[in-house]
PDB file of C-alpha atoms and ligand atoms in Angstrom:
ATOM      1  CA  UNK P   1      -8.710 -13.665   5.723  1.00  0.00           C
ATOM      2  CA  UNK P   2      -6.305 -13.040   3.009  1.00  0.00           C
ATOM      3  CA  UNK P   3      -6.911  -9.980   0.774  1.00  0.00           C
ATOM      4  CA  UNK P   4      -5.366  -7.070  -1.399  1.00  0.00           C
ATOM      5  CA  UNK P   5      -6.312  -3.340  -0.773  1.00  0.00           C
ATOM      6  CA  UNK P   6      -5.076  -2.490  -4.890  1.00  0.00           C
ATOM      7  CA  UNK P   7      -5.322   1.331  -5.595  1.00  0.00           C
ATOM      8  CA  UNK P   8      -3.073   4.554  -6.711  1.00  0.00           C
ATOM      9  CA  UNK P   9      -1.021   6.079  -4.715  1.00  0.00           C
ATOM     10  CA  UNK P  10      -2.603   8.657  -2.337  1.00  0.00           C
ATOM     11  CA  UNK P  11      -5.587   6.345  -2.734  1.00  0.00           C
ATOM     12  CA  UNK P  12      -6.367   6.121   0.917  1.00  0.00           C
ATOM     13  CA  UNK P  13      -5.883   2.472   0.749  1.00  0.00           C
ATOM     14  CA  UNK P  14      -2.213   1.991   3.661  1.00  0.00           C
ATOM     15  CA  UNK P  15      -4.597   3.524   6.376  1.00  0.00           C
ATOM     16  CA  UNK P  16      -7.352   1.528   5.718  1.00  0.00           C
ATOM     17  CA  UNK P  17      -5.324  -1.564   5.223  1.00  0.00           C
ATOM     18  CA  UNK P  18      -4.063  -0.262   8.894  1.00  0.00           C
ATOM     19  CA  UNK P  19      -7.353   0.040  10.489  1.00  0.00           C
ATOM     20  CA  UNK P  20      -8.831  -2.830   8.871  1.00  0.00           C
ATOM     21  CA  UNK P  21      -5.708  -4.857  10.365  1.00  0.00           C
ATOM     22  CA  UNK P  22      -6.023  -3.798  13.262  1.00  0.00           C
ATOM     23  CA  UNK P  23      -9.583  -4.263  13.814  1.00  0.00           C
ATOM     24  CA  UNK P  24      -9.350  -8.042  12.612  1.00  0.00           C
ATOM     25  CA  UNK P  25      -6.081  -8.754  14.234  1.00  0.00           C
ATOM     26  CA  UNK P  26      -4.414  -9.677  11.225  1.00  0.00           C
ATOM     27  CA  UNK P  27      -0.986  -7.884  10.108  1.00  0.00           C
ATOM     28  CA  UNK P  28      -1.149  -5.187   7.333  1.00  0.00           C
ATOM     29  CA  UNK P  29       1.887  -5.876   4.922  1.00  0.00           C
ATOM     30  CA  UNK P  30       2.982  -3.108   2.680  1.00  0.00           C
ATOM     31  CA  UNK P  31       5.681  -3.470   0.489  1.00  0.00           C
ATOM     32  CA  UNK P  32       6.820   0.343   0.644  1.00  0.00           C
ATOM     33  CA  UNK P  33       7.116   0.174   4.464  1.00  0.00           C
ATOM     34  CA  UNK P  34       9.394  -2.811   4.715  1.00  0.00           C
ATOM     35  CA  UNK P  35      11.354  -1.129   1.704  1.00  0.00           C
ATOM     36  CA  UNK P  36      11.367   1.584   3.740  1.00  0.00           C
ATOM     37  CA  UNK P  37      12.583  -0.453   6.955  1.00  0.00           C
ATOM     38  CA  UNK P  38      15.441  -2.148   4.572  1.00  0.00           C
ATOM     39  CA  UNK P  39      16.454   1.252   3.906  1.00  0.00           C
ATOM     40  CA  UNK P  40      16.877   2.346   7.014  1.00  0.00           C
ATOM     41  CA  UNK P  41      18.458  -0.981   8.291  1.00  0.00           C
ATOM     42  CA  UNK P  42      21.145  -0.152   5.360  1.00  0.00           C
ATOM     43  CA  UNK P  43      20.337  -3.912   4.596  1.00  0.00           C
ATOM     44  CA  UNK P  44      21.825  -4.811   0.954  1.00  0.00           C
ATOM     45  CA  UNK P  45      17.602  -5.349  -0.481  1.00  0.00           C
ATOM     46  CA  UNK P  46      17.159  -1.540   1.142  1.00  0.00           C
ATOM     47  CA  UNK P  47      20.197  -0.686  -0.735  1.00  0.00           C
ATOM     48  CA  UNK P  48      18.935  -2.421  -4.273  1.00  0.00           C
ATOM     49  CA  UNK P  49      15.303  -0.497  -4.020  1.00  0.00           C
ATOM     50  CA  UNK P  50      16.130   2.651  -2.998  1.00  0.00           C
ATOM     51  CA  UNK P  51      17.415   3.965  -5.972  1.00  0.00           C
ATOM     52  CA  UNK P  52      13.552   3.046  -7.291  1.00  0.00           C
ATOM     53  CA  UNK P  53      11.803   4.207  -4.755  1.00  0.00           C
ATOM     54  CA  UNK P  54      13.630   8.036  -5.259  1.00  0.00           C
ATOM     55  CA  UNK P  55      13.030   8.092  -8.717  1.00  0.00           C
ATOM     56  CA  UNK P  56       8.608   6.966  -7.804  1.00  0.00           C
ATOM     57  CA  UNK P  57       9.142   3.995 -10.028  1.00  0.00           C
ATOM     58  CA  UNK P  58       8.648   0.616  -9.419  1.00  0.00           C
ATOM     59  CA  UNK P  59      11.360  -2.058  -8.034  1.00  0.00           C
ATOM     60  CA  UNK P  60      12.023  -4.973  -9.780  1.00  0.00           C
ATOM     61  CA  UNK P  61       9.333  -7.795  -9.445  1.00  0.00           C
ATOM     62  CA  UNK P  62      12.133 -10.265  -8.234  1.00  0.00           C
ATOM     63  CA  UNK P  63      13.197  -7.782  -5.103  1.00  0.00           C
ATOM     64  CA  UNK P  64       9.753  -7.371  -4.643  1.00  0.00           C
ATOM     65  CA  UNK P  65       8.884 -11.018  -4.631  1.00  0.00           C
ATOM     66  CA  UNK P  66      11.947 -12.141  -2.292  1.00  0.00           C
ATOM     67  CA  UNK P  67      10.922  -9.127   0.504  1.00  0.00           C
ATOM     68  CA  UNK P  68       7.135  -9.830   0.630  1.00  0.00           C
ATOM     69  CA  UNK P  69       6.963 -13.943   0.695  1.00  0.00           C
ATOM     70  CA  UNK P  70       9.625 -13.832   3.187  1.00  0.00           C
ATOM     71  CA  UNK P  71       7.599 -11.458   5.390  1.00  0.00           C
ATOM     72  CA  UNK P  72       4.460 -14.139   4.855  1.00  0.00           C
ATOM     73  CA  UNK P  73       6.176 -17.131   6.109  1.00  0.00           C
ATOM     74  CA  UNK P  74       6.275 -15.143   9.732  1.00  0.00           C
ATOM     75  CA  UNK P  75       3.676 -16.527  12.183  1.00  0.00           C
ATOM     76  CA  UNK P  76       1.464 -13.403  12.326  1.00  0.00           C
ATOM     77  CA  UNK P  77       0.221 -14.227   9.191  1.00  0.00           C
ATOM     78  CA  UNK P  78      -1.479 -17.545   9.781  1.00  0.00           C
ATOM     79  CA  UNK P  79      -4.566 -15.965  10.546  1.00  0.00           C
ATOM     80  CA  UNK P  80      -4.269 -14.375   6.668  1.00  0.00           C
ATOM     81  CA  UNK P  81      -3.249 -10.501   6.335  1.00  0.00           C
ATOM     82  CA  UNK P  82      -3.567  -7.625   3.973  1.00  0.00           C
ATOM     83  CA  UNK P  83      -1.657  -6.821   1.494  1.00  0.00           C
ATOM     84  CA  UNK P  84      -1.076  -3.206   1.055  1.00  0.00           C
ATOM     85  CA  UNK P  85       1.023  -2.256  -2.220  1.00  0.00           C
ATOM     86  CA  UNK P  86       1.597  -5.564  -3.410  1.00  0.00           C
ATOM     87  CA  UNK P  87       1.136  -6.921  -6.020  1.00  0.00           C
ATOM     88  CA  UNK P  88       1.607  -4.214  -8.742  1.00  0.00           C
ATOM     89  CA  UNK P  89       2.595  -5.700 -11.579  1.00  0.00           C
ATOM     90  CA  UNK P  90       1.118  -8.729 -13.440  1.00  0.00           C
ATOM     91  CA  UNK P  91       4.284 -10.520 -12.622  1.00  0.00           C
ATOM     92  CA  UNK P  92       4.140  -9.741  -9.110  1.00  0.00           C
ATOM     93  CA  UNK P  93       0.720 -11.178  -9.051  1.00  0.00           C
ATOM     94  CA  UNK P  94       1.307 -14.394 -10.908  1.00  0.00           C
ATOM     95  CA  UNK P  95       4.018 -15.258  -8.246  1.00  0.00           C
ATOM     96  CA  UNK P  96       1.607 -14.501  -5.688  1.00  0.00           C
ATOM     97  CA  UNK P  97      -1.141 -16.719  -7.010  1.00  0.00           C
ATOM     98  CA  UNK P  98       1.621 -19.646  -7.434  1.00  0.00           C
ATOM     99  CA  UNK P  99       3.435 -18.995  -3.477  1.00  0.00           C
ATOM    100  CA  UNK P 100      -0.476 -19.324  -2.404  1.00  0.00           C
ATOM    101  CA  UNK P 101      -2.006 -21.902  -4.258  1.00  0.00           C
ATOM    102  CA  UNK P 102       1.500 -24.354  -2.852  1.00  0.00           C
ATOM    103  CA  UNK P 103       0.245 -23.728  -0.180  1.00  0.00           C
ATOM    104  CA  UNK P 104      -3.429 -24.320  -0.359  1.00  0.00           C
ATOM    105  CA  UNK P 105      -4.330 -20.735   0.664  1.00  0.00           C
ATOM    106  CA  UNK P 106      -6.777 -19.379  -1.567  1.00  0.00           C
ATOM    107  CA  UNK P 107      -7.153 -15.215  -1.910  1.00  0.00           C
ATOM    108  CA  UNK P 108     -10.364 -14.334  -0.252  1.00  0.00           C
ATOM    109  CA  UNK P 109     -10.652 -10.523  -1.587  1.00  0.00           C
ATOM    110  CA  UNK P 110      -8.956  -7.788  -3.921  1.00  0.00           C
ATOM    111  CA  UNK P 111     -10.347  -4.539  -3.025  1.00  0.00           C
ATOM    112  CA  UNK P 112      -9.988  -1.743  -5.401  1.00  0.00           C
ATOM    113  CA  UNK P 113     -10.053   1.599  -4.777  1.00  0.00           C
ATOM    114  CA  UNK P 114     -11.527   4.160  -6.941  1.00  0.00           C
ATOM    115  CA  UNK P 115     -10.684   7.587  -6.707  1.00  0.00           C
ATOM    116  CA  UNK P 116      -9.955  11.001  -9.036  1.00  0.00           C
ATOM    117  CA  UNK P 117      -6.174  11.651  -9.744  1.00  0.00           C
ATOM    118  CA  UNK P 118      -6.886  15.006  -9.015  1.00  0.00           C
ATOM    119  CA  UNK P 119      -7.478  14.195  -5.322  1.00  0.00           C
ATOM    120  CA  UNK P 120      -4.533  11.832  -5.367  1.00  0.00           C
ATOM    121  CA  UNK P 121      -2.167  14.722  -6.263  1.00  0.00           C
ATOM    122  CA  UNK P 122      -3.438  16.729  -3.521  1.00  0.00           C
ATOM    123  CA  UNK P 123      -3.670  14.069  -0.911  1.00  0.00           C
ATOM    124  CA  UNK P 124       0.281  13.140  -1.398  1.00  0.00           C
ATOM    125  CA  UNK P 125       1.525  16.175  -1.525  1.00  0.00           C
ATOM    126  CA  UNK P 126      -0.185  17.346   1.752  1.00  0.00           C
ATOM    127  CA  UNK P 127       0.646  13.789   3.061  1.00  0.00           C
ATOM    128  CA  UNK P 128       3.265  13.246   6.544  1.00  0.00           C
ATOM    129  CA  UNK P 129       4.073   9.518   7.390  1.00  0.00           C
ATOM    130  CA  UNK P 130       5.669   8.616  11.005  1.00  0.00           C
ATOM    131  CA  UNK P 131       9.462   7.598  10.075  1.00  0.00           C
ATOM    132  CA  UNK P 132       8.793   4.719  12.606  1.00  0.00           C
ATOM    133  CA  UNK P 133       5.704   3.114  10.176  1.00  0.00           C
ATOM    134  CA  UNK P 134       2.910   4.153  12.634  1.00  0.00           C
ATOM    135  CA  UNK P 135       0.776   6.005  10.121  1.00  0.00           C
ATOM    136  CA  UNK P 136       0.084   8.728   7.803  1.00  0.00           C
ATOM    137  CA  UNK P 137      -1.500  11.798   8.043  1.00  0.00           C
ATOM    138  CA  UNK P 138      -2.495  14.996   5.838  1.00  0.00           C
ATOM    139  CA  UNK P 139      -1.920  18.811   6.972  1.00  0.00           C
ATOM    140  CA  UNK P 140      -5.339  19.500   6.252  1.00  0.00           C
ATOM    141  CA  UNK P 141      -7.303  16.500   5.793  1.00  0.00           C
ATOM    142  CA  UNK P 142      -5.883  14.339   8.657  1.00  0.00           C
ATOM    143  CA  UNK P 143      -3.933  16.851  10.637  1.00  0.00           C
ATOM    144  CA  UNK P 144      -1.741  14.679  13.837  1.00  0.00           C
ATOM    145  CA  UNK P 145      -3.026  15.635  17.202  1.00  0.00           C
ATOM    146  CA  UNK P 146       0.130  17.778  17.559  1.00  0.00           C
ATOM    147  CA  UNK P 147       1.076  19.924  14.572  1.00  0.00           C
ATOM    148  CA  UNK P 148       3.925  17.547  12.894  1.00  0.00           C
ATOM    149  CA  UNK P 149       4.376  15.083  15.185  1.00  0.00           C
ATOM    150  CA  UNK P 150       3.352  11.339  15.106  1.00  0.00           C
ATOM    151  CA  UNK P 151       0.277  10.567  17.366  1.00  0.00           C
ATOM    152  CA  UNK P 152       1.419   7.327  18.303  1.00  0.00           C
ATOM    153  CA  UNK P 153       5.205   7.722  19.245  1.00  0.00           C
ATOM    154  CA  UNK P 154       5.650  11.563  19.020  1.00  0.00           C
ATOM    155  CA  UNK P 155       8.262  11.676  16.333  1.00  0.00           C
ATOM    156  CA  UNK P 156       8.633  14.451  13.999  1.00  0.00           C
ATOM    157  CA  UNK P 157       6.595  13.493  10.878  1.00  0.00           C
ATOM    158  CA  UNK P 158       8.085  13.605   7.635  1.00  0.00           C
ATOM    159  CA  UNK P 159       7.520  14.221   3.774  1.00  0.00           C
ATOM    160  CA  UNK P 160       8.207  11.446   1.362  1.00  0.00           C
ATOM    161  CA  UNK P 161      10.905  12.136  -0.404  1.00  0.00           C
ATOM    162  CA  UNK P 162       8.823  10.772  -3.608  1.00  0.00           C
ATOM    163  CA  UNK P 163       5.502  12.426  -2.595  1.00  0.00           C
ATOM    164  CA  UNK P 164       6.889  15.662  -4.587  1.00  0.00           C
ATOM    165  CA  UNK P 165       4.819  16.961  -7.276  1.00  0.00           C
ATOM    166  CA  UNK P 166       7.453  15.401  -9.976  1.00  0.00           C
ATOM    167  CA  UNK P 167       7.599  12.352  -8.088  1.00  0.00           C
ATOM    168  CA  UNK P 168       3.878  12.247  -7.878  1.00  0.00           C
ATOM    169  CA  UNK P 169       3.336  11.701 -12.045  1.00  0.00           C
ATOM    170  CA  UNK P 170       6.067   9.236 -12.474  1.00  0.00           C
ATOM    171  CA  UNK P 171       4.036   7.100  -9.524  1.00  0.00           C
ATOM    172  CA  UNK P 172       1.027   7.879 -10.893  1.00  0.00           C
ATOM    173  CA  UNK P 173       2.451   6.720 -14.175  1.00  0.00           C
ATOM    174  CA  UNK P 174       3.800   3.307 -13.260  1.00  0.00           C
ATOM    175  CA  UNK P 175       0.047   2.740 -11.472  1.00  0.00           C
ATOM    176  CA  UNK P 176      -1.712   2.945 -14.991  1.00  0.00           C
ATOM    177  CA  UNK P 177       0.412   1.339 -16.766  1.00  0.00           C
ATOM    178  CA  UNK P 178       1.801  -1.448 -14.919  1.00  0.00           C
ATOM    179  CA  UNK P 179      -0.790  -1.721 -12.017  1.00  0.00           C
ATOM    180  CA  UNK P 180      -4.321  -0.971 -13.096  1.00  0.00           C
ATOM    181  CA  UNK P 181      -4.369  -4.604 -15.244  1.00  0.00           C
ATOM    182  CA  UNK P 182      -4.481  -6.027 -12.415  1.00  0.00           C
ATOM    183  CA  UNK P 183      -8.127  -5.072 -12.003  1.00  0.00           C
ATOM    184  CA  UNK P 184      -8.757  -7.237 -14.801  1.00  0.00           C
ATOM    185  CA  UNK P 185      -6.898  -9.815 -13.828  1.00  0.00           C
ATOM    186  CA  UNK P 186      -8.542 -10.176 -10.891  1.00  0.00           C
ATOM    187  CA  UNK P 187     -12.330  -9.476 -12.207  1.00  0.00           C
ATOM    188  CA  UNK P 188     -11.656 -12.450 -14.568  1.00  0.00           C
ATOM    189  CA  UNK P 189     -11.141 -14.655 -11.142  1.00  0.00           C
ATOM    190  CA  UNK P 190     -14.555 -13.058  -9.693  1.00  0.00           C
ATOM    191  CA  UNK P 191     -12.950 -11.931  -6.717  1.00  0.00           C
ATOM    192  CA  UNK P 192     -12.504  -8.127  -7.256  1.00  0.00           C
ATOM    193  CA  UNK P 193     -14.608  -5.815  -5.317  1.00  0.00           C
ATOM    194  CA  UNK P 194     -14.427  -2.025  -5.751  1.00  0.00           C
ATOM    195  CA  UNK P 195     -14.465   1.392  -2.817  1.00  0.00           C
ATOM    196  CA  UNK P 196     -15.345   4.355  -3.907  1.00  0.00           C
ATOM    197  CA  UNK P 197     -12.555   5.797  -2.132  1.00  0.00           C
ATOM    198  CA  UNK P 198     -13.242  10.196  -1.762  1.00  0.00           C
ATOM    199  CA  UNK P 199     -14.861  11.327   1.089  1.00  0.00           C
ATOM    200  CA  UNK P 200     -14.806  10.807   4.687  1.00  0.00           C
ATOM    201  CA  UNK P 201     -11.928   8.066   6.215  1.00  0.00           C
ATOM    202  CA  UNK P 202     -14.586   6.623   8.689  1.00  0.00           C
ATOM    203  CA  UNK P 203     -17.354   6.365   5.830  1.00  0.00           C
ATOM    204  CA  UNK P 204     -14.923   4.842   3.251  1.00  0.00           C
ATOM    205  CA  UNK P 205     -14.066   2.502   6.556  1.00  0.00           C
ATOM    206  CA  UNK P 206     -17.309   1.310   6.474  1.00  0.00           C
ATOM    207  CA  UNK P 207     -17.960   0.793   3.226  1.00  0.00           C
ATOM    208  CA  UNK P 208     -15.101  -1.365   3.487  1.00  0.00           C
ATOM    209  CA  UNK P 209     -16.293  -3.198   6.471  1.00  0.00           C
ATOM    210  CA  UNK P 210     -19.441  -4.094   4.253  1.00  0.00           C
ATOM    211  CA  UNK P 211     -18.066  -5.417   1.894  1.00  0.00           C
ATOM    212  CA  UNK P 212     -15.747  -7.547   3.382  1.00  0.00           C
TER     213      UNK P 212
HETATM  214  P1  AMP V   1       4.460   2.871  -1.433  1.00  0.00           P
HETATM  215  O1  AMP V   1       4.834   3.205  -0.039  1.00  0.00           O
HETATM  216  O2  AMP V   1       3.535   1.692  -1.536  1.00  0.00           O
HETATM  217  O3  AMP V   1       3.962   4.073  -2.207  1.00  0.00           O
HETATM  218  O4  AMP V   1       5.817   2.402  -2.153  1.00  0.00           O
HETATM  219  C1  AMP V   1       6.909   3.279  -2.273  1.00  0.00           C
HETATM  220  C2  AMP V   1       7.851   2.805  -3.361  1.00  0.00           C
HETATM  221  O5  AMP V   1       8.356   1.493  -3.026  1.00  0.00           O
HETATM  222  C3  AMP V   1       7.232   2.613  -4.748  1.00  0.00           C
HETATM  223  O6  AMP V   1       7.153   3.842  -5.467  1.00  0.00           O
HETATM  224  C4  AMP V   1       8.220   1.629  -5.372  1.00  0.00           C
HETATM  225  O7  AMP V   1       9.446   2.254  -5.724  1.00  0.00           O
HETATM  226  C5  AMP V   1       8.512   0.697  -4.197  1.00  0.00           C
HETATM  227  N1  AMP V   1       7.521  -0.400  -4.146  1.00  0.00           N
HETATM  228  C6  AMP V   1       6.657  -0.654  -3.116  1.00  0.00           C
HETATM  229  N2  AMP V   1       5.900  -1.735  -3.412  1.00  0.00           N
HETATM  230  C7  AMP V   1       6.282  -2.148  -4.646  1.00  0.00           C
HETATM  231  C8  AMP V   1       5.866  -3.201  -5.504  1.00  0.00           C
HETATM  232  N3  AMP V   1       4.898  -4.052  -5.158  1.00  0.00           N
HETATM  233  N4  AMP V   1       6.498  -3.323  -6.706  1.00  0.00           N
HETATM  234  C9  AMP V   1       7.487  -2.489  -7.072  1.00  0.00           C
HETATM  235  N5  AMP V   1       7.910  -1.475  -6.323  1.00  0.00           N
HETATM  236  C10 AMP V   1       7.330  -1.291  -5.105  1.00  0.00           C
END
């Protein structure tokens, strides 16, 4: 199964893409976390983005494009995979359409999520992710099992440099205007489904579970 969890940030939509992965065996691949990865690596693509990433906007399509097709030619994604992130610009998504259809793999799914940017404001700001890419949680909606730690490998959690409030509207920004066509474009190739994403992570798990 090959789909696209396509939302704001804050949406909700990197742990469901996690969950869903998980629960289908098929690798979730988000663009920010391998970005994030680079980074750390120092590697000379972590080096290009980050300057981006600080500022909340978005990196140019081409590093984008070079980082994710690379990751899909690994063998964990024969089986298809999720695509968490990516694409967000119309460019982004052309190139995707034309790296697929070379290879005879149509898109099964592009799920988007629907949600107030009120909420989005408050779930980013409140919002911890495990340095090591095991997950995200929220001090008061998803609190960790132990107060700031990561509940898979026990590292300290940490705040996203770019989920600050000022951050926050420049992301939110970018989303509208360079990532919400997308809907469109994908609506037009009758393969868009949308989640009602507020309320309760193992309800809005299950309405994604029905519809895909
Ligand atoms: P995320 O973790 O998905 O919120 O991504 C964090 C940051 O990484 C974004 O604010 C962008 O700077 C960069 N980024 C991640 N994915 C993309 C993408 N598909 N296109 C452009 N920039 C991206």
């Amino acid at each position: 199964m090959r789909v696209i969890f396509l939302g704001p940030p804050g949406s909700g939509k990197g742990t469901q893409a996690r969950r869903f992965g998980e629960a289908r065996s098929i690798p979730q691949l988000s663009t920010g976390d391998l970005f994030r990865s680079a980074i750390k690596e120092g590697s000379p693509l972590g080096l290009k983005a980050k300057k981006y990433m600080d500022a909340g906007e978005l990196a140019p399509d081409e590093l984008v494009i070079e980082l994710i097709l690379e990751r899909m030619k690994l063998p964990d994604c024969e089986e298809g995979f999720i695509l968490d992130g990516f694409p967000r610009t119309l460019g982004q998504a052309k190139a995707l359409d034309k790296a697929l259809a070379a290879q005879n793999l149509p898109l099964d799914r592009v799920l988007a999520f629907e949600i107030d940017t009120a909420k989005l404001v408050e779930r980013l700001v409140g919002r911890r992710i495990c340095p090591f890419g095991h997950g995200e949680w929220h001090i008061r909606f998803n609190p960790p099992r132990r107060e700031g730690r990561c509940d898979v490998c026990g590292e300290a959690l940490v705040h996203r440099e770019d989920d600050q409030e000022e951050k926050i509207v420049t992301r939110l920004e970018a989303y509208r205007r360079d990532t919400e066509p997308l809907i469109q474009f994908y609506e037009e190739r009758s393969i868009l489904s949308t989640v009602q994403a507020d309320g309760d992570m193992g309800e809005i798990a299950r309405r994604i579970d029905a519809l895909l």
